[in-house]
Tab-separated table of C-alpha atoms in Angstrom:
chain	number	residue	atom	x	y	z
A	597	UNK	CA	-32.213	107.705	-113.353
A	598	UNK	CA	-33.244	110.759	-110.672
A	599	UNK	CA	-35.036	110.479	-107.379
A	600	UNK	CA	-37.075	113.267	-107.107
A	601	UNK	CA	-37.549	114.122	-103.619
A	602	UNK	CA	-40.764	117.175	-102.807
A	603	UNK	CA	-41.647	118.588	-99.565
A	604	UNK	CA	-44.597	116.719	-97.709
A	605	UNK	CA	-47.872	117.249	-97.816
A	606	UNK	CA	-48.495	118.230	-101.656
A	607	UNK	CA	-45.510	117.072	-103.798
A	608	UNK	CA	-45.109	119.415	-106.458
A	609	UNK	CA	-46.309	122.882	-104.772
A	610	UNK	CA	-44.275	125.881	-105.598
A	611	UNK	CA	-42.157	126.656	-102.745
A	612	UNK	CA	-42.942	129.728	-100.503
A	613	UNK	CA	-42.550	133.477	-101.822
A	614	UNK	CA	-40.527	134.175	-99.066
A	615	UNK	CA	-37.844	131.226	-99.433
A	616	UNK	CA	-34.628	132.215	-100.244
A	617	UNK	CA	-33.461	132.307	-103.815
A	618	UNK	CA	-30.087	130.731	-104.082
A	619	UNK	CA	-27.685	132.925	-106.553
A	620	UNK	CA	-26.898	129.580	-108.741
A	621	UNK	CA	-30.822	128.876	-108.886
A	622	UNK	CA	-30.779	125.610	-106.576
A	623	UNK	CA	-33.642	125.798	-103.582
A	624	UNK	CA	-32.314	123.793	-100.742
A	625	UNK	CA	-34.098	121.285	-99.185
A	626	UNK	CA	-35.916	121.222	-96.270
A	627	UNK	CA	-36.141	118.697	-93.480
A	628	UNK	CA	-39.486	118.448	-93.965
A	629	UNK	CA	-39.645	117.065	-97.584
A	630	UNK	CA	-40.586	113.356	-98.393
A	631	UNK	CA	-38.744	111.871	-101.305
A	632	UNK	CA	-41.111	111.212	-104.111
A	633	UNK	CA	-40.665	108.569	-107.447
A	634	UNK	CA	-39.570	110.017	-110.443
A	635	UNK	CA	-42.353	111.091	-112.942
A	636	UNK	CA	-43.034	108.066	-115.167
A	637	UNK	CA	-42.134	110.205	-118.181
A	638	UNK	CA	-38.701	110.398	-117.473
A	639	UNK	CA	-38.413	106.982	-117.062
A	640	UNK	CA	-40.620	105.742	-119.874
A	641	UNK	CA	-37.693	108.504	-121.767
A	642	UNK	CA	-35.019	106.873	-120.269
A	643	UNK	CA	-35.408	103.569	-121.267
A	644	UNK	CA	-36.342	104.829	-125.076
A	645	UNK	CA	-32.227	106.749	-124.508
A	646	UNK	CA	-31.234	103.688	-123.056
A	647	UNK	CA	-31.795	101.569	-126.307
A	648	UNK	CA	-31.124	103.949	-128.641
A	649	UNK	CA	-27.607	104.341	-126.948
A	650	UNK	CA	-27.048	101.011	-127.055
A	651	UNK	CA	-27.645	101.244	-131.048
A	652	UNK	CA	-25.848	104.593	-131.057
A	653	UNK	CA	-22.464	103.912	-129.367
A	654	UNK	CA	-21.784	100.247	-131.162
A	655	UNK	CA	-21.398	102.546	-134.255
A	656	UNK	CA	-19.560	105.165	-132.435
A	657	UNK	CA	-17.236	102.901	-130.246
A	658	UNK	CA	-15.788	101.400	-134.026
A	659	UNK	CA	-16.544	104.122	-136.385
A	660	UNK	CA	-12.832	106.149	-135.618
A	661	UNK	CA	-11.113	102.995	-136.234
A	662	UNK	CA	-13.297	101.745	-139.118
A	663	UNK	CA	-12.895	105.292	-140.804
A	664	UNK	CA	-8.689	105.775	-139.956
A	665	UNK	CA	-7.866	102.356	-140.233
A	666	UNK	CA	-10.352	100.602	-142.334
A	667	UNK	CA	-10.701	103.059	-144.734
A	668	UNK	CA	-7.657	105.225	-144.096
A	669	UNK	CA	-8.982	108.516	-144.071
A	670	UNK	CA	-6.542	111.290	-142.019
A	671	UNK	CA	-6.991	113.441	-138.886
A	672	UNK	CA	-7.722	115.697	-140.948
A	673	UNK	CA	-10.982	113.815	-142.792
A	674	UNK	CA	-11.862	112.181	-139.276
A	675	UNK	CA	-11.673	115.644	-138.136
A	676	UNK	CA	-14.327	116.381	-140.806
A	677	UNK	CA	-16.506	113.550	-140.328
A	678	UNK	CA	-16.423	113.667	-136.387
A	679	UNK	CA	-17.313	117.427	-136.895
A	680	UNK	CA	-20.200	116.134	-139.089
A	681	UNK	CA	-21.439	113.623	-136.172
A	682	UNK	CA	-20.941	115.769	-133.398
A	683	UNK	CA	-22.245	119.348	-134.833
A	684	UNK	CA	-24.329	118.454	-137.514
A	685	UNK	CA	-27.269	118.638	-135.199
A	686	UNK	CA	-26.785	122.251	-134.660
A	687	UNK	CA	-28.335	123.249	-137.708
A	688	UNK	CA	-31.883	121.178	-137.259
A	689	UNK	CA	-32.567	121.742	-133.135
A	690	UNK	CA	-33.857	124.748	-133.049
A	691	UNK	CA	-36.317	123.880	-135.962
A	692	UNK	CA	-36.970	120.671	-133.742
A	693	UNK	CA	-37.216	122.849	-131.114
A	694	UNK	CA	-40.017	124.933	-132.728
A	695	UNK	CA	-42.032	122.026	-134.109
A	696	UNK	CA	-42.147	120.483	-130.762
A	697	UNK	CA	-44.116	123.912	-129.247
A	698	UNK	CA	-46.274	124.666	-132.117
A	699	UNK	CA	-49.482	122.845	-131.313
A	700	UNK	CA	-48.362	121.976	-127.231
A	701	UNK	CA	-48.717	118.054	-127.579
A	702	UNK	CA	-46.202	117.584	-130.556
A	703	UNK	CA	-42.995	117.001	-128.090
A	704	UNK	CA	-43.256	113.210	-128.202
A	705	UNK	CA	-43.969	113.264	-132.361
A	706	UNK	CA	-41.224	115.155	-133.318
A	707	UNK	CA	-38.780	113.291	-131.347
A	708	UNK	CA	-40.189	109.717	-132.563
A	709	UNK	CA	-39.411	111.344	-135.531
A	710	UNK	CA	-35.776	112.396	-135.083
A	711	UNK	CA	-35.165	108.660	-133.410
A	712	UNK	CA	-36.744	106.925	-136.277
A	713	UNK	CA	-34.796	109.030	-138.840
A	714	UNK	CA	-31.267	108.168	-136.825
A	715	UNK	CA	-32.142	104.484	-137.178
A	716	UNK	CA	-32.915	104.287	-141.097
A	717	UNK	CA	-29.026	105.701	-140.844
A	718	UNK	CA	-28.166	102.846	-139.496
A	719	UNK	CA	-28.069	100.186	-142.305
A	720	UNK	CA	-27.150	102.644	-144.660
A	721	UNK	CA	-23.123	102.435	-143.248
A	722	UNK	CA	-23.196	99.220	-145.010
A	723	UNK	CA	-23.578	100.769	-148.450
A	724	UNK	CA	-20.926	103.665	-147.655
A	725	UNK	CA	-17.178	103.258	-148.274
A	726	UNK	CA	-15.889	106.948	-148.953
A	727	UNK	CA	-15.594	110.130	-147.405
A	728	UNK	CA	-18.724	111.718	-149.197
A	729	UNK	CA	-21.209	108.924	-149.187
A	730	UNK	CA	-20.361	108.146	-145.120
A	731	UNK	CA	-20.781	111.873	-144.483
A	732	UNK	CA	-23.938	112.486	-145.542
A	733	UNK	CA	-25.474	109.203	-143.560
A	734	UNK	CA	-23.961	110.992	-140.215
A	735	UNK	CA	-25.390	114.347	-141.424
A	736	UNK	CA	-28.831	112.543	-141.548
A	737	UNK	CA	-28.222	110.669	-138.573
A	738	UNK	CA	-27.365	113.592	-136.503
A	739	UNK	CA	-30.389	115.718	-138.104
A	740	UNK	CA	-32.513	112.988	-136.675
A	741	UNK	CA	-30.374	113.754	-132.776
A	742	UNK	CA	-31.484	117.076	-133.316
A	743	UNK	CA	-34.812	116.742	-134.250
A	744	UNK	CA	-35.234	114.500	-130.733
A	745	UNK	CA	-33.127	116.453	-128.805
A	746	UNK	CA	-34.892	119.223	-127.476
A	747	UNK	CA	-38.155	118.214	-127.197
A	748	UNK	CA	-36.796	115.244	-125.538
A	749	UNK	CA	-35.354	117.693	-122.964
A	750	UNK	CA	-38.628	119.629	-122.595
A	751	UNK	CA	-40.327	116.543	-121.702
A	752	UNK	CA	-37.831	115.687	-118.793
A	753	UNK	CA	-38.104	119.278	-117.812
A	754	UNK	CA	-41.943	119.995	-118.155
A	755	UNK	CA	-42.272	116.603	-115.728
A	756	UNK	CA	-40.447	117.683	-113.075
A	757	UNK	CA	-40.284	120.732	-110.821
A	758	UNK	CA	-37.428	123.361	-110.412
A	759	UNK	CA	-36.626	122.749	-107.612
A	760	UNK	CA	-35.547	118.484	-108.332
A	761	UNK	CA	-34.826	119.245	-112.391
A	762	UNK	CA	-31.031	118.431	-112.006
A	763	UNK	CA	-32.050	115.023	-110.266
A	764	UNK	CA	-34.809	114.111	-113.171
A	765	UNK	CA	-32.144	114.656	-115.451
A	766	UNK	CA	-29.754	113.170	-114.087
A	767	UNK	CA	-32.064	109.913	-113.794
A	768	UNK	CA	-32.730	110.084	-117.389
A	769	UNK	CA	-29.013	110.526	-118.246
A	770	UNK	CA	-28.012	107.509	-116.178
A	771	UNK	CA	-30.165	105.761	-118.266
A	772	UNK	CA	-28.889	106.873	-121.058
A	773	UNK	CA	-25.475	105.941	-120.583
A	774	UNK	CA	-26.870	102.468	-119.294
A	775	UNK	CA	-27.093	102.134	-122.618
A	776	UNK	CA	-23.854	103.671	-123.802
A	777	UNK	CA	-22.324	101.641	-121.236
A	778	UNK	CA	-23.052	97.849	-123.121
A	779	UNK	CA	-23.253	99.810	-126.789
A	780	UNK	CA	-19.372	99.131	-127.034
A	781	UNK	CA	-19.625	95.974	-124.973
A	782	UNK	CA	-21.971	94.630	-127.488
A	783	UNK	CA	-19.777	95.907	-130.508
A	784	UNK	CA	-16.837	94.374	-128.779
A	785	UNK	CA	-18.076	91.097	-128.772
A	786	UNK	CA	-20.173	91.209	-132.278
A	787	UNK	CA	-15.839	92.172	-133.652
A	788	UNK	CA	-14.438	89.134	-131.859
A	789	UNK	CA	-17.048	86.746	-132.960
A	790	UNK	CA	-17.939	87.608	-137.025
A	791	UNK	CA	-15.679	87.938	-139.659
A	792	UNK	CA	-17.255	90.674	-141.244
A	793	UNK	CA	-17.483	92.442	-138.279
A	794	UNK	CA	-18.177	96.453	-138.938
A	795	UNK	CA	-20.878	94.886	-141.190
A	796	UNK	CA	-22.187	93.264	-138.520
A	797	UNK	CA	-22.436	95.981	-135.818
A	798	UNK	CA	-24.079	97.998	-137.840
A	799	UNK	CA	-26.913	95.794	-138.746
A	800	UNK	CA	-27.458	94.908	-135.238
A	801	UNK	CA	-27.360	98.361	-134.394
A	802	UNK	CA	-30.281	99.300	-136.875
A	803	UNK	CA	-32.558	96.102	-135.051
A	804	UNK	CA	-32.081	98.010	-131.546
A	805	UNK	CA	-32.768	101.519	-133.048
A	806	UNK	CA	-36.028	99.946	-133.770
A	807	UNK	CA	-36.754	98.625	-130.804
A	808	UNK	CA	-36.366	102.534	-129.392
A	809	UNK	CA	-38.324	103.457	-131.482
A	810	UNK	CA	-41.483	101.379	-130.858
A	811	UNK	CA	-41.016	101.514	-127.110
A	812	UNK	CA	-40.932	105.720	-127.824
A	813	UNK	CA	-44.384	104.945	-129.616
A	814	UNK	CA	-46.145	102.615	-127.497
A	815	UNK	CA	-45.225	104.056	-123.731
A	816	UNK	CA	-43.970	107.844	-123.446
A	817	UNK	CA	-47.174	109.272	-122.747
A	818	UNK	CA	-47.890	112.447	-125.895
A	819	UNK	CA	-48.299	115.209	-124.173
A	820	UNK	CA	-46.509	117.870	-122.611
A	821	UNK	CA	-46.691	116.048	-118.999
A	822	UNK	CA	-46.489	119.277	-116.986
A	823	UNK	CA	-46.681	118.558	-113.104
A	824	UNK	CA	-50.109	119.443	-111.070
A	825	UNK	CA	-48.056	122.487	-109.741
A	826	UNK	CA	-45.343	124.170	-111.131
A	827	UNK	CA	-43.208	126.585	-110.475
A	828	UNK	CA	-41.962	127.704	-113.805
A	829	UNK	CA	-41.634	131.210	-114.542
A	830	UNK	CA	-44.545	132.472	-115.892
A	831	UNK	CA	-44.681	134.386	-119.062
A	832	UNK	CA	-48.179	134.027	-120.637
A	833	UNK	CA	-47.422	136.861	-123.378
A	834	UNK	CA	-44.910	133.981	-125.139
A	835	UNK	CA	-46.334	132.432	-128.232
A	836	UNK	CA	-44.661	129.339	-129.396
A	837	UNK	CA	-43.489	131.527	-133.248
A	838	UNK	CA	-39.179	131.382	-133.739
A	839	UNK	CA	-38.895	135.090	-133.385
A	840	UNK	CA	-40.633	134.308	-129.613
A	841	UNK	CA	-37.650	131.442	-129.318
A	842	UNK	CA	-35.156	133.800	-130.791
A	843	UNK	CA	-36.412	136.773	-127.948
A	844	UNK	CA	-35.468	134.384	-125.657
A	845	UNK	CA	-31.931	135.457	-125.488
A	846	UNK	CA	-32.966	138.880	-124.205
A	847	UNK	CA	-32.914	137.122	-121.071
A	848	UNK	CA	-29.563	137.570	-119.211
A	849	UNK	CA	-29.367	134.048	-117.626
A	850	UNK	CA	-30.056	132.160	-121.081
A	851	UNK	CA	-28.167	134.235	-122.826
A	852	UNK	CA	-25.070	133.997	-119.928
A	853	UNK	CA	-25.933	130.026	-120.665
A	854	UNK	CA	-25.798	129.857	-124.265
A	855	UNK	CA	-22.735	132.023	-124.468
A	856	UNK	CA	-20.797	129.671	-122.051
A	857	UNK	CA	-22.057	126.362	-123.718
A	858	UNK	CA	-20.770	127.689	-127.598
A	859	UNK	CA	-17.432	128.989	-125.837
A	860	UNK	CA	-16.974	125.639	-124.226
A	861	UNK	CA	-17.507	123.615	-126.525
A	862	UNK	CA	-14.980	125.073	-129.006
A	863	UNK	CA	-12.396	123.760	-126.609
A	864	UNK	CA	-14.019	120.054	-125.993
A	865	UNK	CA	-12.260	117.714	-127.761
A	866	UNK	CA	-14.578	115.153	-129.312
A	867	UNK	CA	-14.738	111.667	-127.356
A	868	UNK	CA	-13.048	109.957	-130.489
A	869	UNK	CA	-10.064	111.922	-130.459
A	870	UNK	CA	-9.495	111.449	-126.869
A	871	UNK	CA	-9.942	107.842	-127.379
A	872	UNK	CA	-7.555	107.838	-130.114
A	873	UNK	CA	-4.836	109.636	-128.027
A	874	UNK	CA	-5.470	107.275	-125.158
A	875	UNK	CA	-5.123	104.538	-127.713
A	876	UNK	CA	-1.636	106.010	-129.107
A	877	UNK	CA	-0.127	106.903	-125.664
A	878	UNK	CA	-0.959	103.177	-124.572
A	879	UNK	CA	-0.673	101.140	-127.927
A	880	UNK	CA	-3.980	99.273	-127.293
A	881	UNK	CA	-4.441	97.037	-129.616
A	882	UNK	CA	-7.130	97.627	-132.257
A	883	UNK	CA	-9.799	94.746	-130.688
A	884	UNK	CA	-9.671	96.401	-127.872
A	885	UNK	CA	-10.304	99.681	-129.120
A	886	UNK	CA	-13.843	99.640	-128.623
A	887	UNK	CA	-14.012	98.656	-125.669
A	888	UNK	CA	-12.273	102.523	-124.001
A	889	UNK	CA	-15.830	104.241	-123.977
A	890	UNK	CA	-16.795	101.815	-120.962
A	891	UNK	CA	-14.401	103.625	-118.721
A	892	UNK	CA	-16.370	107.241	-119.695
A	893	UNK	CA	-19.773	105.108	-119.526
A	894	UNK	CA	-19.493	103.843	-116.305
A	895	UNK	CA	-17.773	106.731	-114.684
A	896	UNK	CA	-21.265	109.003	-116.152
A	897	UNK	CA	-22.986	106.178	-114.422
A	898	UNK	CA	-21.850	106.210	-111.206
A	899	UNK	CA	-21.994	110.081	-110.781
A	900	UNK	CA	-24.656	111.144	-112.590
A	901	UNK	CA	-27.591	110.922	-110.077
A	902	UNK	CA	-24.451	112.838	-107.180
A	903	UNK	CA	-23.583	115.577	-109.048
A	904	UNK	CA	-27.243	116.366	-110.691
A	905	UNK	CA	-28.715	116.143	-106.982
A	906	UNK	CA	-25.266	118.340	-105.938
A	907	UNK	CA	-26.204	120.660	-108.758
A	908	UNK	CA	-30.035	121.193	-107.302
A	909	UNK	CA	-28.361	122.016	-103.572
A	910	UNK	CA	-25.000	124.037	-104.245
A	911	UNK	CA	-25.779	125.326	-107.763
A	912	UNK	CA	-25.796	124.184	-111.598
A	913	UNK	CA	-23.336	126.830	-112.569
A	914	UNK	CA	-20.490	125.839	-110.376
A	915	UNK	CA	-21.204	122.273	-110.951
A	916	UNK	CA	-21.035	122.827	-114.871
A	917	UNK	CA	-17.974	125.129	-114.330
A	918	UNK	CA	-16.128	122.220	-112.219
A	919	UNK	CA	-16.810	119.578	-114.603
A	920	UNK	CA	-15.187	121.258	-117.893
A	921	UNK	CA	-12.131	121.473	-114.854
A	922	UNK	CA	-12.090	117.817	-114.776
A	923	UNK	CA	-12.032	118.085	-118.547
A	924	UNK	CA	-8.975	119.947	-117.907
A	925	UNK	CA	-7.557	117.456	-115.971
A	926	UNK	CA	-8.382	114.811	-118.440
A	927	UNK	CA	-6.252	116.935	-121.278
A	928	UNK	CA	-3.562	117.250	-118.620
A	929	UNK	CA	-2.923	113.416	-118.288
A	930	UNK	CA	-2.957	112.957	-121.703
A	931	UNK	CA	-0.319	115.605	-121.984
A	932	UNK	CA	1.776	114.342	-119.471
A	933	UNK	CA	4.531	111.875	-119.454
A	934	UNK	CA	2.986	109.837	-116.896
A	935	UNK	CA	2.609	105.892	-118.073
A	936	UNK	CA	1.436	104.034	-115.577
A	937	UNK	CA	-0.352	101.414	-115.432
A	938	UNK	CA	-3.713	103.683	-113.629
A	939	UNK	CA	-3.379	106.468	-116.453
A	940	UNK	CA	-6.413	104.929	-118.446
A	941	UNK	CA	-8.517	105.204	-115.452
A	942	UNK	CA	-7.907	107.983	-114.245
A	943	UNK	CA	-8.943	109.360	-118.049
A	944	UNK	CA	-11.564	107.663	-118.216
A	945	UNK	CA	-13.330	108.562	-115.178
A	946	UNK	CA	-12.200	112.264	-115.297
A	947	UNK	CA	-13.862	112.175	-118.821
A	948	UNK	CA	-17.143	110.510	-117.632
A	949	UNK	CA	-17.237	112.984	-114.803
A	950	UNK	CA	-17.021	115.733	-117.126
A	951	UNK	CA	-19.661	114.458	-118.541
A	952	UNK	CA	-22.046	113.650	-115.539
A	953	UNK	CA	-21.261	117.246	-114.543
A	954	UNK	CA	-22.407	119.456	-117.526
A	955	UNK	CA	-24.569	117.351	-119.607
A	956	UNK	CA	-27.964	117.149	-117.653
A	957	UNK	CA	-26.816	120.072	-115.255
A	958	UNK	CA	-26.712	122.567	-118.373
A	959	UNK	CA	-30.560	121.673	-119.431
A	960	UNK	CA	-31.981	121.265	-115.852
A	961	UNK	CA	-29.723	125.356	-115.862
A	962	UNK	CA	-31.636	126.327	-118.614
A	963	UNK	CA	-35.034	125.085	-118.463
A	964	UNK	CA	-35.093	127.217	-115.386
A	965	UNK	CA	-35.081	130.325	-117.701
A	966	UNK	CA	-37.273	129.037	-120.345
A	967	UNK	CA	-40.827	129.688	-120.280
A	968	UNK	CA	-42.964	126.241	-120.459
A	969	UNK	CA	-44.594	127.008	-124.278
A	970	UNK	CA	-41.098	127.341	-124.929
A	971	UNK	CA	-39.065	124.933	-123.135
A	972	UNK	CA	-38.073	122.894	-126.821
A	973	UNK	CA	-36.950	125.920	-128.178
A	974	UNK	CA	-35.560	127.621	-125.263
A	975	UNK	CA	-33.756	124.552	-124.468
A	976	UNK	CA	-32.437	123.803	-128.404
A	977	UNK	CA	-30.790	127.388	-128.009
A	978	UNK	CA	-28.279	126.084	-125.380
A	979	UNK	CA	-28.029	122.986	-127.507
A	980	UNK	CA	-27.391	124.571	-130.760
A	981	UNK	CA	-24.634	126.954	-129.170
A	982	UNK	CA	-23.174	123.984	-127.896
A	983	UNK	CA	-23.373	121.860	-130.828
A	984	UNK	CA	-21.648	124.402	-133.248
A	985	UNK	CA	-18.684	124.871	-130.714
A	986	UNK	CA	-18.407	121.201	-130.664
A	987	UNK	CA	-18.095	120.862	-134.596
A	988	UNK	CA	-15.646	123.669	-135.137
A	989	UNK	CA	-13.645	122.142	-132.654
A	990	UNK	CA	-13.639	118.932	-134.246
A	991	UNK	CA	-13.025	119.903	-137.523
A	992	UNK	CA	-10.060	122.325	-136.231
A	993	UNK	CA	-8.522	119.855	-133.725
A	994	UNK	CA	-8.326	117.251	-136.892
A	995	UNK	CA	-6.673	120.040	-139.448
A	996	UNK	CA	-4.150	120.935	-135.889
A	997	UNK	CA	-3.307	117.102	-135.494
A	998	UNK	CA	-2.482	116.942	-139.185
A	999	UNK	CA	-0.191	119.953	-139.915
A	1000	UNK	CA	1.673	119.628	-136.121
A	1001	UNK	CA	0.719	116.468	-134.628
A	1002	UNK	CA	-1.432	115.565	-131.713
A	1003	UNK	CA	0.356	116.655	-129.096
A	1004	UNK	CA	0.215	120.241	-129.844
A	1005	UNK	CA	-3.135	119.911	-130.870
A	1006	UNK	CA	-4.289	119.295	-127.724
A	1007	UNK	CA	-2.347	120.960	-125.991
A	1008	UNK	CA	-4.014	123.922	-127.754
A	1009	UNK	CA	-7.119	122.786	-127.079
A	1010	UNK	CA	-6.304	123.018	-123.471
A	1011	UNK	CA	-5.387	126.248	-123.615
A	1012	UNK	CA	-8.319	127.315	-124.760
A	1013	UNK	CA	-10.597	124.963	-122.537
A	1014	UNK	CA	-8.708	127.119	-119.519
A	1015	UNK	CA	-9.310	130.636	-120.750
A	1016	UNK	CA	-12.628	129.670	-121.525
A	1017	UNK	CA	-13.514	128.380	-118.254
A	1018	UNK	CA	-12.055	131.562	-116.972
A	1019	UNK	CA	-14.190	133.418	-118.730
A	1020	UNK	CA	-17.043	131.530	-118.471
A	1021	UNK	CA	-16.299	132.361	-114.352
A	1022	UNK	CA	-16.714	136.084	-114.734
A	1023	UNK	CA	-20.410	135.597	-116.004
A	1024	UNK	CA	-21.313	133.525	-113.346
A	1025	UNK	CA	-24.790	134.851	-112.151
A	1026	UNK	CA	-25.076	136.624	-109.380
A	1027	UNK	CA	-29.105	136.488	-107.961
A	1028	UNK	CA	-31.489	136.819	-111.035
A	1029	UNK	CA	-34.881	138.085	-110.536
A	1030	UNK	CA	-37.702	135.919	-109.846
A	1031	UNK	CA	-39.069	136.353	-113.476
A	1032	UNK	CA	-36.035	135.706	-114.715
A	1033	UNK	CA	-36.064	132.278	-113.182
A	1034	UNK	CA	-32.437	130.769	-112.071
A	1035	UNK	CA	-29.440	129.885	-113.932
């Protein structure tokens, strides 16, 4: 999804000892520098994330309104569930992580593993038609997201160079919400034209999982695909054990970074709820329900590649800062008694710009700070942080909505996205040393 652009002459060497460090970690670029193609890696990942999200987000573009309506569970359940799907992970990365470095070539074997574990998930939905049953298929699907996760990440990271990482991931995450872009276009139109429609997404969803799956296999080359140069950090006394991943948040900037990710996501409402408010504030009707994640799709389209080569010139802290403010904004609307006709839109691409501002900027952030026999495990720190934030928020903004309505629900969740953010601001790095790398 990235265009990685290198100075000319040789295309990945380390830049000069005596260039300046920016504070937020971003080198700026020269006049001199070419632009270069992005490493076949990330592309060869990106179009494994672009299938799977196509399989991914039919199930999660109908799954609120199969779960509240189809099987009337409450806020309070959904809360539970959507905890489950969004959090669940948490408890597997780091151990993903850790496979992945153990052994150096294993990245690409334990994340064929995690995608191939999320698509067995797939047809099990059909079978499941209570709270207990349903839960446990997202538990194992998200086990398998966090098993690919990180070492996903490491691959994207390992294949570029610091000085472009917030472009390569952007590139891969544009892909990636390619995919989550005709997921609930696709879902949409398997609703409209079966009876048994639910049924019918998810089988079809399971058939493109596969197809990830074998394209994972047969093209995204198995090793570690470090550049001929790099200029990583170097820290040769590391040893890929999970006390040497755990160490890792002795340093200041990853531990800054993992800090801000777990307080940030305890105030990020989950993508279903906001869908669901958007739904109540506008009375969409329910076969069109699944077709609101386009608007947050396309908007992560458009501005993925901007603000991930923004982040590599002006910094990936104040990029990641600014897009949990348009996350703000996006709970402001909501709130506010505004009904007109451009309300959705706006939402929509506040929320996908939210989105194309933290998502790939907080890896290519943290990879800088992670030591290359590492990277899965420094990298499924940030995640897991992230992750757990995520489910407790989920499962608290469902139990909120229940006892005092949505409304006030969010509007607590607001609150707490703002102080936050504010505090988030104080740790903003200053200049970290060289060994350090950059946050």
């Amino acid at each position: 999804m990235y265009v990685a652009d290198s100075r000319a002459g040789t295309p990945d060497s380390p830049a000069p000892a005596s260039a300046p460090a920016s504070a937020e970690g971003a080198a700026r670029p020269r006049a001199g520098r070419r632009r270069a193609a992005v490493a076949p890696t990330v592309l060869a990942l990106g179009t494994v994330s672009l299938i799977t999200d196509v399989s991914s987000e039919m199930v999660t573009a109908v799954l609120p309104l199969y779960l509240v309506t189809g099987l009337g569970l409450s806020p309070l359940g959904f809360g539970l569930l959507d905890g489950i799907y969004n959090g669940f992970s948490a408890l597997v990365r780091l151990a993903g992580g850790h496979l992945a470095d153990r052994g150096g070539g294993r990245h690409k074997w334990v994340a064929g593993a995690g995608y191939a574990l999320s698509a067995a998930c797939k047809p099990l939905l059909l079978l499941a038609h209570t709270l207990t049953p349903i839960g446990l298929i997202l538990a194992a699907d998200r086990t398998g997201k966090g098993l690919r996760t990180a070492p996903r990440d490491a691959l994207i990271s390992l294949s570029s160079t610091s000085r472009t990482r917030g472009r390569a991931f952007g590139v891969h995450r544009a892909m990636d919400t390619a995919g989550a872009l005709f997921g609930p276009l696709v879902a949409f139109l398997i609703l409209r034209a079966t009876v048994d429609g639910y049924d019918a997404v998810f089988t079809v969803s399971f058939c493109v999982a596969v197809v990830g799956v074998l394209v994972l296999v047969l093209f995204v080359p198995g090793g570690s695909a470090r550049p001929p140069a790099t200029t990583d950090i170097p820290h040769p006394s590391s040893r890929p054990t999970l006390r040497a991943a755990l160490a890792l948040l002795r340093r200041p900037a990853l531990r800054r970074l993992t800090v801000c990710a777990l307080l940030l996501g305890l105030a990020t409402v989950s993508d279903s709820f906001v869908y669901l408010l958007l739904q109540r504030r506008l009375g969409v009707p329910d076969r069109w329900f699944a077709l609101l994640p386009l608007g947050t799709a396309a908007a992560f389209l458009l501005l993925a590649v901007p603000l991930g080569r923004l982040a590599d010139r002006v910094g990936r802290w104040r990029v990641f800062l600014a897009g949990h403010g348009a996350l703000l904004l996006t709970y402001g609307l909501l709130l506010s008694s505004w009904h007109g006709t451009a309300l959705p839109y706006a939402v929509l691409v506040l929320h996908g710009g939210f989105y194309a501002a933290t998502d790939g900027v907080l890896m290519a952030a943290a990879s800088d700070s992670v030591p290359e026999e590492l990277r899965s495990s420094g990298l499924a720190l940030v995640q897991t942080g992230q992750a757990l934030g995520r489910f407790v928020c989920s499962f608290g903004f469902g139990a909120a909505w229940t006892a005092w309505g949505d409304r006030t629900a969010l509007t607590a969740s607001a609150v707490a996205l703002a102080v936050c953010a504010l505090f988030s601001l104080s740790l903003r790095p200053t200049r970290p040393p060289r060994s350090e790398g950059l946050a």
